[in-house]
PDB file of C-alpha atoms in Angstrom:
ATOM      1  CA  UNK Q   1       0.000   0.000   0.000  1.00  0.00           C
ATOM      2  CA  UNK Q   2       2.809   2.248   0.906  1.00  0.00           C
ATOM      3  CA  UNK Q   3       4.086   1.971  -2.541  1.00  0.00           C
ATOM      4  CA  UNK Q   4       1.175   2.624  -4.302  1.00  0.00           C
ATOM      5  CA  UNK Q   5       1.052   5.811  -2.164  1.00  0.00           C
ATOM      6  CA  UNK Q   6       4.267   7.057  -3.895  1.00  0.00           C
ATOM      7  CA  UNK Q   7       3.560   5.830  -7.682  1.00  0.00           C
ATOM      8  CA  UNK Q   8       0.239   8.018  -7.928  1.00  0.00           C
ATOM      9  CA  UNK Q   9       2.159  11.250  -6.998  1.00  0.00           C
ATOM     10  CA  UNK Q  10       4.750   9.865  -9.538  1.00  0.00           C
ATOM     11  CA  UNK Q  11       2.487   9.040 -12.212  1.00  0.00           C
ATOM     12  CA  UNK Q  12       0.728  12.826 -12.078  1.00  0.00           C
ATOM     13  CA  UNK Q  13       4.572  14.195 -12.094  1.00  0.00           C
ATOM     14  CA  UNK Q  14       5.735  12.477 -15.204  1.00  0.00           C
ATOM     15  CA  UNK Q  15       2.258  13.463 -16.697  1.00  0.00           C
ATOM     16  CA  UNK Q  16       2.424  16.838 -15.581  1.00  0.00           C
ATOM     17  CA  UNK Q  17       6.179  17.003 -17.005  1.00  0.00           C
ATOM     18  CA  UNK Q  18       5.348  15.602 -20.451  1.00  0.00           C
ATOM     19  CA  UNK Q  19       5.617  18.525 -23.167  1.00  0.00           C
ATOM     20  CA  UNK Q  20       2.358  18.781 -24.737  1.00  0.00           C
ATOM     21  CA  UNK Q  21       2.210  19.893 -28.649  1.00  0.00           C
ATOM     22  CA  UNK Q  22       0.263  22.918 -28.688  1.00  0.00           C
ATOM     23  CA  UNK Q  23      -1.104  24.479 -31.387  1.00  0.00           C
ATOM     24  CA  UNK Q  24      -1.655  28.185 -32.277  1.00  0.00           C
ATOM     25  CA  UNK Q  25      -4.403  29.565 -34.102  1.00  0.00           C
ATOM     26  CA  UNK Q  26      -3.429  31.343 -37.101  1.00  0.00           C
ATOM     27  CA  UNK Q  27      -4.502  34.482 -36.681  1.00  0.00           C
ATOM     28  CA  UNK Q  28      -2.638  34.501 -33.403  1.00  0.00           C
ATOM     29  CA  UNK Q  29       0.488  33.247 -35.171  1.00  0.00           C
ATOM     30  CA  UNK Q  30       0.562  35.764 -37.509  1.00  0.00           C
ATOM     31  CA  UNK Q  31       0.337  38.964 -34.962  1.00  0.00           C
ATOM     32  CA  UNK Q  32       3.352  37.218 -33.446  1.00  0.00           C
ATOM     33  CA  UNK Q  33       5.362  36.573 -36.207  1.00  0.00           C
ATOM     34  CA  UNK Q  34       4.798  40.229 -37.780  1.00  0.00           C
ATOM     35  CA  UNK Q  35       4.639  41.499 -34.966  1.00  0.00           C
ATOM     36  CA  UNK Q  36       8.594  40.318 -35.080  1.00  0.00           C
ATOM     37  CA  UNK Q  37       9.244  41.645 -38.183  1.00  0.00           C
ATOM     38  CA  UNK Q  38       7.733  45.159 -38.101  1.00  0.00           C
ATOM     39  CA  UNK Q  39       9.819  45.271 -34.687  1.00  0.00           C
ATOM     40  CA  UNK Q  40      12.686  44.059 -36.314  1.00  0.00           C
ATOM     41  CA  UNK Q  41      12.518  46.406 -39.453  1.00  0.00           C
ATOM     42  CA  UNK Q  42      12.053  49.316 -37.346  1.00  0.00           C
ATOM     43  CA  UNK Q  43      15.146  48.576 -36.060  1.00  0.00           C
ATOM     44  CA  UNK Q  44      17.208  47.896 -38.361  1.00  0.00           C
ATOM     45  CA  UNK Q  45      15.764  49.894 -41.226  1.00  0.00           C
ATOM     46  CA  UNK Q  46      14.678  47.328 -43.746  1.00  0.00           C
ATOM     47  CA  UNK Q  47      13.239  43.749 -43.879  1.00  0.00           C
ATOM     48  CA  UNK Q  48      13.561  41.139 -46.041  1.00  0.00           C
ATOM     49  CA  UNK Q  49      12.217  41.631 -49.742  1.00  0.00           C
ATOM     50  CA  UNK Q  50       9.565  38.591 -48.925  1.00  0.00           C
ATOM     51  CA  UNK Q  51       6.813  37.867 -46.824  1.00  0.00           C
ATOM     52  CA  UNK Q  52       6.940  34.797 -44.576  1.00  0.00           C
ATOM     53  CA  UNK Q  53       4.167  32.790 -44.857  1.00  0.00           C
ATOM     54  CA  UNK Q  54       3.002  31.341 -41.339  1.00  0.00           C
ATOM     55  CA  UNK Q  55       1.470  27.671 -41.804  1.00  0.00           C
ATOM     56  CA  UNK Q  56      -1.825  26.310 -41.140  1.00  0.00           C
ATOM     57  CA  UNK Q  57      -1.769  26.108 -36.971  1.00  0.00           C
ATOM     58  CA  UNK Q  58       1.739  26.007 -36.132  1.00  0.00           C
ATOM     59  CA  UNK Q  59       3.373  24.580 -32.977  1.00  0.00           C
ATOM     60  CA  UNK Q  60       3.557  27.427 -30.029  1.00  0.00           C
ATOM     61  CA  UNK Q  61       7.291  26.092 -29.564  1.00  0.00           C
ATOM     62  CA  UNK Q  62       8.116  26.790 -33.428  1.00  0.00           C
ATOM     63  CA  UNK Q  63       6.051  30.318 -33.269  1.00  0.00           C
ATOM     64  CA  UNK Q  64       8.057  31.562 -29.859  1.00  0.00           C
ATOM     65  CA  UNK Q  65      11.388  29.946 -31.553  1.00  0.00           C
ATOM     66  CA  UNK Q  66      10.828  32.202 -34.886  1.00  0.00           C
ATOM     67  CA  UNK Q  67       9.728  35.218 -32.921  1.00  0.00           C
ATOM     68  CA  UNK Q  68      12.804  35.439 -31.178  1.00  0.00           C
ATOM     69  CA  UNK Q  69      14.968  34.568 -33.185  1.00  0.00           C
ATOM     70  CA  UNK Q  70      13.931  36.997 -35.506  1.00  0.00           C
ATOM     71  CA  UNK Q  71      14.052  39.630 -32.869  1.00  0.00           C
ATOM     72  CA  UNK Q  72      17.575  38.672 -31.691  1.00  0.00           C
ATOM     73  CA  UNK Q  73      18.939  38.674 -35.071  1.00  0.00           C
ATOM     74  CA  UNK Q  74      21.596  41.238 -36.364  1.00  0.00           C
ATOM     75  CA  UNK Q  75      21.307  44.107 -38.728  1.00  0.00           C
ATOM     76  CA  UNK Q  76      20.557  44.424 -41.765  1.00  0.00           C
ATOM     77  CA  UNK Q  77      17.358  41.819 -41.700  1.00  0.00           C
ATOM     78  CA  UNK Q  78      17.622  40.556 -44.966  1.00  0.00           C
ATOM     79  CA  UNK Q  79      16.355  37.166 -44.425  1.00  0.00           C
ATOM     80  CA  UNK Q  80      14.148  35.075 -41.709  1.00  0.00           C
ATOM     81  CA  UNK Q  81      16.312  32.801 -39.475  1.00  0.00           C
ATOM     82  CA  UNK Q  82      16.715  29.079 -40.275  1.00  0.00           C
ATOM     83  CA  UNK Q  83      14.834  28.368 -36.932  1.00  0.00           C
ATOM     84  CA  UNK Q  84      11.652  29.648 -38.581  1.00  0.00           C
ATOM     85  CA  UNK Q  85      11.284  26.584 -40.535  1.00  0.00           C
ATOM     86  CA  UNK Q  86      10.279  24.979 -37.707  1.00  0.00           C
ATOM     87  CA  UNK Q  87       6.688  26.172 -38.463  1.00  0.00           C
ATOM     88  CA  UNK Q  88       6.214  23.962 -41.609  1.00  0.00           C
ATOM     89  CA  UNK Q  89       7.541  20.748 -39.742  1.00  0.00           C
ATOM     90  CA  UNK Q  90      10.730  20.931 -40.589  1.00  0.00           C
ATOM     91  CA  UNK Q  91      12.791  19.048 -38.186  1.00  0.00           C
ATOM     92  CA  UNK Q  92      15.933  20.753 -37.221  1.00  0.00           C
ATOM     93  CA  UNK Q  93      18.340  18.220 -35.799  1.00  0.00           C
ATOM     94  CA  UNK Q  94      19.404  19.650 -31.964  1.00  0.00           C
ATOM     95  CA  UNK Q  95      16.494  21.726 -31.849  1.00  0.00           C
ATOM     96  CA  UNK Q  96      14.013  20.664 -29.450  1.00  0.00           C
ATOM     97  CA  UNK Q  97      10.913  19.119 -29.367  1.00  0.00           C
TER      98      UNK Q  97
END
């Protein structure tokens, strides 16, 4: 009995601690990204010469990834980072989840 005491607490920890795939609306996924770029090309004084076309529901994790990245990146922003192809499923290897 004292066992099965600690494996329910256990149980609800490793569930609780499993990454769940979220998805983000699209609507909401575009205000983020652009919401990037016009940040971005504010900053730096010019953006890249094409739009970026967010996917159909998109992970949160590959929305935030591109968001910041974008943000973070250096002057002049001529092109979207490599971490925003993320959004179309695109597994980069050492990238996480």
């Amino acid at each position: 009995m004292k066992n099965l005491l600690w494996l329910l607490p256990g149980l609800l920890l490793l569930i609780a601690a499993c990454a769940e795939d979220t998805t983000v609306p699209d609507d909401e996924a575009m205000s983020q990204i652009y919401a990037a770029v016009n940040y971005k090309a504010k900053e730096c004084g010019n953006e890249p010469a094409y739009i970026l076309i967010v996917p159909h529901e998109p992970t949160q994790h590959s929305v935030d990834l591109c968001a910041l990245t974008i943000i973070r990146s250096e002057c002049p922003f001529n092109d979207y980072p490599l971490f925003c192809v993320e959004m179309y499923d695109v597994d980069i290897p050492g990238i996480s989840p």
